[in-house]
Structures are given as structure tokens and as C-alpha cells.
Amino acid sequence: MNAPARVAIVTGGAGGLGRAIAARLQRDGHRVALWDLDGDAATQAAASLPGGSAIGVRVDVTDAASVESAMHATLTHFGSVHVLVNGAGATGPVANVDDCDIAAWQRCIDVNLRSVFLCSRAAVQPMREAGFGRIVNLASIAGKEGNAQMSAYSAAKAGVIAFTKSMGKELALTPIRVNCIAPAVIETPLLAQMTSEALAASLAKIAMQRAGTPQEAANLVAWLASDECSFSSGATFDLSGGRATY
Ligand SMILES: NC(=O)c1ccc[n+]([C@@H]2O[C@H](COP(=O)([O-])OP(=O)(O)OC[C@H]3O[C@@H](n4cnc5c(N)ncnc54)[C@H](O)[C@@H]3O)[C@@H](O)[C@H]2O)c1
């Protein structure tokens, strides 16, 4: 899966999945920009990758001006963009709908869904100019099944799945492919945001009786970011240890 000299952006690049995906894409020959709200962590994560070409960029993916400025910085540094992995996200409020704080619900929609719109919107033109584009969105099985007490996260991830379908159709006649993955539980710092009961309930549904690893997610994303992913667009790829049945 060599992709010489291609440029990949990974949002949430300082996070558990973002780091693993950035490392895998770098190994496959990409020059990688790790975008994250925590700019220092993104810079440190970039510096930890071998080769010395990766950069960290501070961005708030919920803010249009911040996304435009991060795209500008990335294009100024690398000259082009070929791959966008929308990985920034957060689980948001864990509460029944009637107890859910309205502002927290909206923040969860913004960080998980509005972010995908804003970053994808900014990436399409550079990808058209590059003559190649792969957008990979990190949705969740929560977006297919709906997790109790996680209505904002589930709704946002369902939105990401539908957004992926729309964009995949919209760009089908271009060299840009848009797909998403729907992981169940993957071993990352995000799990600390879940209650132990919610985590145990999610793990219990996985047929393989274990969490996935960030590397297993990165392997799938690497294929979706490659030339080999040519006839799939608008699709959702499960990564659930046998939990997903449809
Ligand atoms: N870990 C899992 O089990 C799992 C399962 C399904 C889906 N996912 C999805 O995968 C993605 C990555 O998850 P992870 O496990 O690596 O989480 P993580 O918490 O380890 O990393 C998330 C990263 O996003 C960044 N971020 C948060 N808000 C941001 C903002 N406004 N602007 C820029 N960056 C921001 C954080 O700083 C963090 O580095 C998320 O979208 C998550 O919903 C994870």
C-alpha cells in the first residue's frame, strides 16, 4: 500500500486512534499533519513518528475559521492534501435524554459531526487539485445501534454515517472516495470518558470478547486511504469483533 509523497491529515491526531492511524499512514509513505485541539500533544505525537516529516497543527475542528487556518498551514507546509481522516471526537454527556444538559448535547454534536462537515468541506478543493482524495470518517457502532444514555454521541455518529453516504454519492464521479468506519470498543483514552457500567455493557456485546486495538483500526483506515479502495464510496465498514450483524 505504498503512497509515495501523499499528504494525509489526521484530526484528533494526538488521540489514541489518531496517533496509531498517523503512524500507519506515515509507514505507508504519507507525509502526515496531525491536527488536534491539544497543539502541544499533536506536535509531540508528530515528533515521535520516524522520518521527521510529520507536523502537529493546533485546531478546533468545531470552528470554521480554525479549520480554514489549519488547512492553510498544512497546504503552506506540504503543498497539497490527498487524505483526510476525521478522527477528532468525544463521547459527550452520559445521561438519559430528559436529564441531558442542552449545551453539552450540542457540544457533542459539534465535535463529532459538525467537525466532519467543516474539515471535509475544506479538504475537497485541495483533493480535486491533487487529482486524488480519500476521506475516512471515524463513526461508531453507536451510530448504527444507538447506545442508551449516549443520545448525543449516537445521533452524531449516525449523522456521520449519513453524511458519508451523501458525500460519497456527491463525489462518485471524481477521484475522491469517502467512507467511514464503525468501531465498537477500541482500547484508547476515550474509554475513560465512559462509565464502567457502559464500558462493561459494550464489551459484553463483542463476540470476540475483547476490545479492538488502535492498530487494527489503523489497518482498515490505511486501506480506505489507499488506491486499493477504488470501488467503495459512501460506505460504512464495521470494526466490531463480530458485534455488528448488519
Ligand atoms: N475508542 C473507541 O472505542 C472508539 C469507538 C468508536 C468510535 N471511536 C471514534 O474514534 C475517534 C477517535 O477516538 P479515540 O478513541 O482516539 O479518542 P481519544 O479521546 O483518544 O482522542 C480524541 C482526540 O480528539 C481531540 N479533539 C477533541 N475535541 C477536539 C476539537 N474540538 N478539535 C480538535 N481536536 C479535538 C482530542 O484532543 C483527542 O486528542 C473519535 O471520533 C471516536 O468517537 C472511538
mmCIF file of C-alpha atoms and ligand atoms in Angstrom:
data_model
loop_
_atom_site.group_PDB
_atom_site.id
_atom_site.type_symbol
_atom_site.label_atom_id
_atom_site.label_comp_id
_atom_site.label_asym_id
_atom_site.label_seq_id
_atom_site.Cartn_x
_atom_site.Cartn_y
_atom_site.Cartn_z
ATOM 1 C CA MET A 1 0.000 0.000 0.000
ATOM 2 C CA ASN A 2 2.732 2.479 -0.824
ATOM 3 C CA ALA A 3 1.546 6.007 -1.483
ATOM 4 C CA PRO A 4 4.670 7.981 -2.254
ATOM 5 C CA ALA A 5 4.635 11.652 -1.345
ATOM 6 C CA ARG A 6 0.944 11.793 -0.499
ATOM 7 C CA VAL A 7 -0.148 14.128 2.280
ATOM 8 C CA ALA A 8 -2.570 12.965 4.955
ATOM 9 C CA ILE A 9 -4.372 14.982 7.630
ATOM 10 C CA VAL A 10 -5.466 13.106 10.750
ATOM 11 C CA THR A 11 -7.779 15.094 13.029
ATOM 12 C CA GLY A 12 -7.675 14.048 16.658
ATOM 13 C CA GLY A 13 -4.094 13.159 15.772
ATOM 14 C CA ALA A 14 -2.956 13.313 19.402
ATOM 15 C CA GLY A 15 -5.594 10.787 20.475
ATOM 16 C CA GLY A 16 -5.394 7.028 20.763
ATOM 17 C CA LEU A 17 -6.712 6.177 17.304
ATOM 18 C CA GLY A 18 -5.318 9.303 15.646
ATOM 19 C CA ARG A 19 -1.739 8.502 16.699
ATOM 20 C CA ALA A 20 -1.965 4.908 15.513
ATOM 21 C CA ILE A 21 -3.519 5.959 12.194
ATOM 22 C CA ALA A 22 -0.913 8.686 11.671
ATOM 23 C CA ALA A 23 1.885 6.200 12.389
ATOM 24 C CA ARG A 24 0.446 3.673 9.935
ATOM 25 C CA LEU A 25 -0.068 6.263 7.183
ATOM 26 C CA GLN A 26 3.467 7.521 7.714
ATOM 27 C CA ARG A 27 4.738 3.936 7.409
ATOM 28 C CA ASP A 28 2.815 3.650 4.129
ATOM 29 C CA GLY A 29 4.715 6.645 2.737
ATOM 30 C CA HIS A 30 2.461 9.595 3.564
ATOM 31 C CA ARG A 31 3.604 12.903 4.965
ATOM 32 C CA VAL A 32 1.216 13.448 7.863
ATOM 33 C CA ALA A 33 -0.302 16.506 9.549
ATOM 34 C CA LEU A 34 -1.695 15.672 12.968
ATOM 35 C CA TRP A 35 -4.467 18.138 13.784
ATOM 36 C CA ASP A 36 -5.648 18.406 17.376
ATOM 37 C CA LEU A 37 -7.153 20.814 19.900
ATOM 38 C CA ASP A 38 -4.143 19.990 22.063
ATOM 39 C CA GLY A 39 -1.467 21.540 19.853
ATOM 40 C CA ASP A 40 1.441 20.551 22.106
ATOM 41 C CA ALA A 41 0.340 16.921 22.185
ATOM 42 C CA ALA A 42 -0.094 16.962 18.390
ATOM 43 C CA THR A 43 3.425 18.350 17.952
ATOM 44 C CA GLN A 44 4.845 15.757 20.346
ATOM 45 C CA ALA A 45 2.979 12.954 18.576
ATOM 46 C CA ALA A 46 4.286 14.188 15.217
ATOM 47 C CA ALA A 47 7.849 14.351 16.570
ATOM 48 C CA SER A 48 7.561 10.770 17.836
ATOM 49 C CA LEU A 49 6.932 9.446 14.318
ATOM 50 C CA PRO A 50 10.018 8.230 12.469
ATOM 51 C CA GLY A 51 11.221 10.095 9.404
ATOM 52 C CA GLY A 52 10.839 13.643 10.713
ATOM 53 C CA SER A 53 8.309 14.804 8.111
ATOM 54 C CA ALA A 54 5.124 14.844 10.256
ATOM 55 C CA ILE A 55 3.808 18.084 11.709
ATOM 56 C CA GLY A 56 1.382 18.910 14.510
ATOM 57 C CA VAL A 57 -1.245 21.601 13.967
ATOM 58 C CA ARG A 58 -3.475 23.103 16.664
ATOM 59 C CA VAL A 59 -7.091 23.300 15.524
ATOM 60 C CA ASP A 60 -10.577 23.409 16.927
ATOM 61 C CA VAL A 61 -12.465 21.253 14.442
ATOM 62 C CA THR A 62 -15.800 22.728 15.565
ATOM 63 C CA ASP A 63 -14.731 26.200 14.425
ATOM 64 C CA ALA A 64 -14.818 27.038 10.689
ATOM 65 C CA ALA A 65 -12.134 29.746 10.861
ATOM 66 C CA SER A 66 -9.807 27.470 12.851
ATOM 67 C CA VAL A 67 -10.272 24.646 10.315
ATOM 68 C CA GLU A 68 -9.580 27.011 7.390
ATOM 69 C CA SER A 69 -6.449 28.249 9.105
ATOM 70 C CA ALA A 70 -5.220 24.683 9.830
ATOM 71 C CA MET A 71 -5.830 23.761 6.189
ATOM 72 C CA HIS A 72 -3.920 26.836 5.081
ATOM 73 C CA ALA A 73 -0.993 25.942 7.379
ATOM 74 C CA THR A 74 -0.966 22.356 6.085
ATOM 75 C CA LEU A 75 -1.074 23.401 2.429
ATOM 76 C CA THR A 76 1.632 26.008 3.017
ATOM 77 C CA HIS A 77 3.851 23.357 4.615
ATOM 78 C CA PHE A 78 3.238 20.377 2.337
ATOM 79 C CA GLY A 79 1.799 21.943 -0.856
ATOM 80 C CA SER A 80 -1.117 19.522 -1.240
ATOM 81 C CA VAL A 81 -3.599 17.297 0.596
ATOM 82 C CA HIS A 82 -4.670 13.817 -0.531
ATOM 83 C CA VAL A 83 -6.116 12.091 2.553
ATOM 84 C CA LEU A 84 -8.304 13.327 5.403
ATOM 85 C CA VAL A 85 -9.061 11.121 8.386
ATOM 86 C CA ASN A 86 -11.761 12.723 10.536
ATOM 87 C CA GLY A 87 -10.863 11.262 13.925
ATOM 88 C CA ALA A 88 -11.467 14.100 16.413
ATOM 89 C CA GLY A 89 -14.363 13.217 18.690
ATOM 90 C CA ALA A 90 -15.608 12.854 22.244
ATOM 91 C CA THR A 91 -18.296 10.740 23.857
ATOM 92 C CA GLY A 92 -20.188 13.707 25.309
ATOM 93 C CA PRO A 93 -22.819 13.573 28.050
ATOM 94 C CA VAL A 94 -23.750 10.218 29.582
ATOM 95 C CA ALA A 95 -27.333 10.801 30.748
ATOM 96 C CA ASN A 96 -30.920 9.989 29.972
ATOM 97 C CA VAL A 97 -32.416 12.378 27.410
ATOM 98 C CA ASP A 98 -34.680 14.040 29.996
ATOM 99 C CA ASP A 99 -31.659 14.743 32.237
ATOM 100 C CA CYS A 100 -29.300 15.777 29.473
ATOM 101 C CA ASP A 101 -27.727 19.222 29.569
ATOM 102 C CA ILE A 102 -28.684 21.078 26.380
ATOM 103 C CA ALA A 103 -25.307 22.777 25.850
ATOM 104 C CA ALA A 104 -23.389 19.526 26.440
ATOM 105 C CA TRP A 105 -25.633 17.742 23.913
ATOM 106 C CA GLN A 106 -24.887 20.416 21.310
ATOM 107 C CA ARG A 107 -21.118 20.335 22.027
ATOM 108 C CA CYS A 108 -21.123 16.601 21.378
ATOM 109 C CA ILE A 109 -22.894 17.086 18.036
ATOM 110 C CA ASP A 110 -20.396 19.802 17.125
ATOM 111 C CA VAL A 111 -17.233 17.859 17.948
ATOM 112 C CA ASN A 112 -18.385 14.623 16.325
ATOM 113 C CA LEU A 113 -20.496 15.806 13.360
ATOM 114 C CA ARG A 114 -20.087 19.497 12.543
ATOM 115 C CA SER A 115 -16.315 18.835 12.626
ATOM 116 C CA VAL A 116 -16.620 16.221 9.872
ATOM 117 C CA PHE A 117 -18.576 18.674 7.716
ATOM 118 C CA LEU A 118 -16.117 21.537 8.273
ATOM 119 C CA CYS A 119 -12.936 19.516 7.690
ATOM 120 C CA SER A 120 -14.343 17.650 4.677
ATOM 121 C CA ARG A 121 -15.614 20.920 3.196
ATOM 122 C CA ALA A 122 -12.123 22.395 3.475
ATOM 123 C CA ALA A 123 -10.439 19.305 2.002
ATOM 124 C CA VAL A 124 -12.442 18.787 -1.195
ATOM 125 C CA GLN A 125 -10.884 21.558 -3.282
ATOM 126 C CA PRO A 126 -7.264 20.595 -2.450
ATOM 127 C CA MET A 127 -8.134 16.952 -3.253
ATOM 128 C CA ARG A 128 -9.659 17.952 -6.594
ATOM 129 C CA GLU A 129 -6.467 19.861 -7.361
ATOM 130 C CA ALA A 130 -4.342 16.868 -6.305
ATOM 131 C CA GLY A 131 -6.374 14.554 -8.583
ATOM 132 C CA PHE A 132 -6.785 12.088 -5.701
ATOM 133 C CA GLY A 133 -8.726 12.110 -2.469
ATOM 134 C CA ARG A 134 -9.644 9.746 0.324
ATOM 135 C CA ILE A 135 -11.800 10.875 3.243
ATOM 136 C CA VAL A 136 -12.183 8.401 6.097
ATOM 137 C CA ASN A 137 -14.593 9.286 8.904
ATOM 138 C CA LEU A 138 -14.454 7.620 12.312
ATOM 139 C CA ALA A 139 -18.104 6.932 13.085
ATOM 140 C CA SER A 140 -19.091 4.323 15.695
ATOM 141 C CA ILE A 141 -21.312 1.329 16.137
ATOM 142 C CA ALA A 142 -23.241 3.695 18.431
ATOM 143 C CA GLY A 143 -24.329 5.459 15.255
ATOM 144 C CA LYS A 144 -25.822 2.235 13.890
ATOM 145 C CA GLU A 145 -27.383 0.823 17.042
ATOM 146 C CA GLY A 146 -27.824 3.783 19.441
ATOM 147 C CA ASN A 147 -26.311 3.486 22.934
ATOM 148 C CA ALA A 148 -28.581 4.149 25.918
ATOM 149 C CA GLN A 149 -27.598 7.303 27.856
ATOM 150 C CA MET A 150 -25.433 8.392 24.912
ATOM 151 C CA SER A 151 -28.049 10.004 22.669
ATOM 152 C CA ALA A 152 -25.877 12.908 21.503
ATOM 153 C CA TYR A 153 -22.919 10.674 20.596
ATOM 154 C CA SER A 154 -25.159 8.095 18.922
ATOM 155 C CA ALA A 155 -27.048 10.755 16.948
ATOM 156 C CA ALA A 156 -23.825 12.497 15.917
ATOM 157 C CA LYS A 157 -22.250 9.239 14.708
ATOM 158 C CA ALA A 158 -25.449 8.290 12.834
ATOM 159 C CA GLY A 159 -25.122 11.719 11.251
ATOM 160 C CA VAL A 160 -21.534 10.937 10.260
ATOM 161 C CA ILE A 161 -22.704 7.720 8.575
ATOM 162 C CA ALA A 162 -25.395 9.578 6.583
ATOM 163 C CA PHE A 163 -23.012 12.440 5.800
ATOM 164 C CA THR A 164 -20.536 9.881 4.429
ATOM 165 C CA LYS A 165 -23.244 8.417 2.179
ATOM 166 C CA SER A 166 -24.172 11.872 0.858
ATOM 167 C CA MET A 167 -20.615 12.890 0.171
ATOM 168 C CA GLY A 168 -19.732 9.550 -1.366
ATOM 169 C CA LYS A 169 -22.548 9.938 -3.912
ATOM 170 C CA GLU A 170 -21.788 13.599 -4.490
ATOM 171 C CA LEU A 171 -18.154 12.882 -5.377
ATOM 172 C CA ALA A 172 -18.569 9.497 -7.037
ATOM 173 C CA LEU A 173 -17.520 10.790 -10.454
ATOM 174 C CA THR A 174 -14.373 12.403 -9.066
ATOM 175 C CA PRO A 175 -11.168 10.664 -7.890
ATOM 176 C CA ILE A 176 -12.299 11.247 -4.288
ATOM 177 C CA ARG A 177 -13.646 8.367 -2.181
ATOM 178 C CA VAL A 178 -15.478 8.963 1.094
ATOM 179 C CA ASN A 179 -16.042 6.150 3.580
ATOM 180 C CA CYS A 180 -16.423 5.662 7.299
ATOM 181 C CA ILE A 181 -15.619 3.028 9.875
ATOM 182 C CA ALA A 182 -17.910 1.980 12.711
ATOM 183 C CA PRO A 183 -15.754 0.645 15.558
ATOM 184 C CA ALA A 184 -17.123 -0.996 18.678
ATOM 185 C CA VAL A 185 -14.800 -0.653 21.686
ATOM 186 C CA ILE A 186 -11.171 0.150 20.843
ATOM 187 C CA GLU A 187 -8.561 0.414 23.612
ATOM 188 C CA THR A 188 -7.835 4.196 23.759
ATOM 189 C CA PRO A 189 -8.023 7.078 26.284
ATOM 190 C CA LEU A 190 -11.569 7.781 25.021
ATOM 191 C CA LEU A 191 -12.794 4.855 27.114
ATOM 192 C CA ALA A 192 -12.004 6.850 30.281
ATOM 193 C CA GLN A 193 -14.927 9.124 29.314
ATOM 194 C CA MET A 194 -17.381 6.204 29.634
ATOM 195 C CA THR A 195 -18.839 4.940 32.906
ATOM 196 C CA SER A 196 -17.533 1.496 33.911
ATOM 197 C CA GLU A 197 -21.098 0.141 33.518
ATOM 198 C CA ALA A 198 -21.392 1.495 29.951
ATOM 199 C CA LEU A 199 -17.956 0.103 29.059
ATOM 200 C CA ALA A 200 -18.740 -3.325 30.511
ATOM 201 C CA ALA A 201 -22.064 -3.393 28.628
ATOM 202 C CA SER A 202 -20.335 -2.530 25.353
ATOM 203 C CA LEU A 203 -17.593 -5.145 25.850
ATOM 204 C CA ALA A 204 -20.173 -7.804 26.662
ATOM 205 C CA LYS A 205 -21.731 -7.405 23.204
ATOM 206 C CA ILE A 206 -18.473 -8.148 21.342
ATOM 207 C CA ALA A 207 -18.456 -11.734 20.039
ATOM 208 C CA MET A 208 -14.643 -11.926 20.214
ATOM 209 C CA GLN A 209 -14.883 -10.942 23.909
ATOM 210 C CA ARG A 210 -12.186 -8.275 23.723
ATOM 211 C CA ALA A 211 -11.660 -4.655 22.754
ATOM 212 C CA GLY A 212 -10.030 -3.879 19.423
ATOM 213 C CA THR A 213 -6.577 -2.320 19.225
ATOM 214 C CA PRO A 214 -5.728 1.044 17.662
ATOM 215 C CA GLN A 215 -3.506 -0.840 15.182
ATOM 216 C CA GLU A 216 -6.490 -2.902 13.997
ATOM 217 C CA ALA A 217 -8.369 0.338 13.310
ATOM 218 C CA ALA A 218 -5.330 1.862 11.599
ATOM 219 C CA ASN A 219 -5.027 -1.159 9.291
ATOM 220 C CA LEU A 220 -8.574 -0.649 7.984
ATOM 221 C CA VAL A 221 -8.139 3.115 7.655
ATOM 222 C CA ALA A 222 -4.887 2.573 5.725
ATOM 223 C CA TRP A 223 -6.746 0.505 3.138
ATOM 224 C CA LEU A 224 -9.567 3.055 2.881
ATOM 225 C CA ALA A 225 -6.929 5.770 2.326
ATOM 226 C CA SER A 226 -5.184 3.828 -0.433
ATOM 227 C CA ASP A 227 -5.554 3.355 -4.197
ATOM 228 C CA GLU A 228 -6.813 -0.152 -3.475
ATOM 229 C CA CYS A 229 -10.044 1.339 -2.147
ATOM 230 C CA SER A 230 -11.385 2.273 -5.571
ATOM 231 C CA PHE A 231 -14.946 0.905 -5.896
ATOM 232 C CA SER A 232 -16.207 1.716 -2.379
ATOM 233 C CA SER A 233 -17.593 5.132 -1.510
ATOM 234 C CA GLY A 234 -20.284 6.280 0.887
ATOM 235 C CA ALA A 235 -19.848 3.004 2.747
ATOM 236 C CA THR A 236 -19.637 2.081 6.423
ATOM 237 C CA PHE A 237 -17.047 -0.553 7.396
ATOM 238 C CA ASP A 238 -17.662 -2.385 10.671
ATOM 239 C CA LEU A 239 -14.797 -2.931 13.096
ATOM 240 C CA SER A 240 -16.559 -4.630 15.938
ATOM 241 C CA GLY A 241 -15.083 -8.027 16.773
ATOM 242 C CA GLY A 242 -18.227 -9.673 15.437
ATOM 243 C CA ARG A 243 -20.732 -7.444 17.273
ATOM 244 C CA ALA A 244 -22.255 -5.825 14.180
ATOM 245 C CA THR A 245 -24.651 -8.080 12.329
ATOM 246 C CA TYR A 246 -25.893 -5.702 9.652
HETATM 247 N N1 LIG B 1 -12.029 4.291 21.165
HETATM 248 C C1 LIG B 1 -13.176 3.734 20.829
HETATM 249 O O1 LIG B 1 -13.617 2.720 21.403
HETATM 250 C C2 LIG B 1 -13.989 4.304 19.685
HETATM 251 C C3 LIG B 1 -15.071 3.562 19.229
HETATM 252 C C4 LIG B 1 -15.832 4.071 18.190
HETATM 253 C C5 LIG B 1 -15.511 5.277 17.618
HETATM 254 N N2 LIG B 1 -14.447 5.987 18.093
HETATM 255 C C6 LIG B 1 -14.166 7.299 17.469
HETATM 256 O O2 LIG B 1 -12.825 7.355 17.029
HETATM 257 C C7 LIG B 1 -12.364 8.716 17.107
HETATM 258 C C8 LIG B 1 -11.041 8.752 17.883
HETATM 259 O O3 LIG B 1 -11.282 8.251 19.192
HETATM 260 P P1 LIG B 1 -10.122 7.923 20.221
HETATM 261 O O4 LIG B 1 -10.525 6.681 20.902
HETATM 262 O O5 LIG B 1 -8.803 8.025 19.587
HETATM 263 O O6 LIG B 1 -10.349 9.145 21.251
HETATM 264 P P2 LIG B 1 -9.290 10.000 22.078
HETATM 265 O O7 LIG B 1 -10.073 10.659 23.168
HETATM 266 O O8 LIG B 1 -8.101 9.177 22.432
HETATM 267 O O9 LIG B 1 -8.833 11.115 21.014
HETATM 268 C C9 LIG B 1 -9.697 12.108 20.541
HETATM 269 C C10 LIG B 1 -8.831 13.292 20.125
HETATM 270 O O10 LIG B 1 -9.696 14.311 19.585
HETATM 271 C C11 LIG B 1 -9.199 15.554 20.022
HETATM 272 N N3 LIG B 1 -10.254 16.573 19.987
HETATM 273 C C12 LIG B 1 -11.348 16.644 20.793
HETATM 274 N N4 LIG B 1 -12.047 17.755 20.513
HETATM 275 C C13 LIG B 1 -11.393 18.387 19.511
HETATM 276 C C14 LIG B 1 -11.620 19.597 18.795
HETATM 277 N N5 LIG B 1 -12.677 20.390 19.068
HETATM 278 N N6 LIG B 1 -10.733 19.955 17.829
HETATM 279 C C15 LIG B 1 -9.663 19.172 17.571
HETATM 280 N N7 LIG B 1 -9.393 18.027 18.206
HETATM 281 C C16 LIG B 1 -10.241 17.636 19.169
HETATM 282 C C17 LIG B 1 -8.717 15.292 21.451
HETATM 283 O O11 LIG B 1 -7.818 16.316 21.893
HETATM 284 C C18 LIG B 1 -8.088 13.921 21.310
HETATM 285 O O12 LIG B 1 -6.695 14.012 21.028
HETATM 286 C C19 LIG B 1 -13.492 9.518 17.774
HETATM 287 O O13 LIG B 1 -14.237 10.169 16.766
HETATM 288 C C20 LIG B 1 -14.322 8.449 18.450
HETATM 289 O O14 LIG B 1 -15.656 8.850 18.602
HETATM 290 C C21 LIG B 1 -13.664 5.526 19.111
#
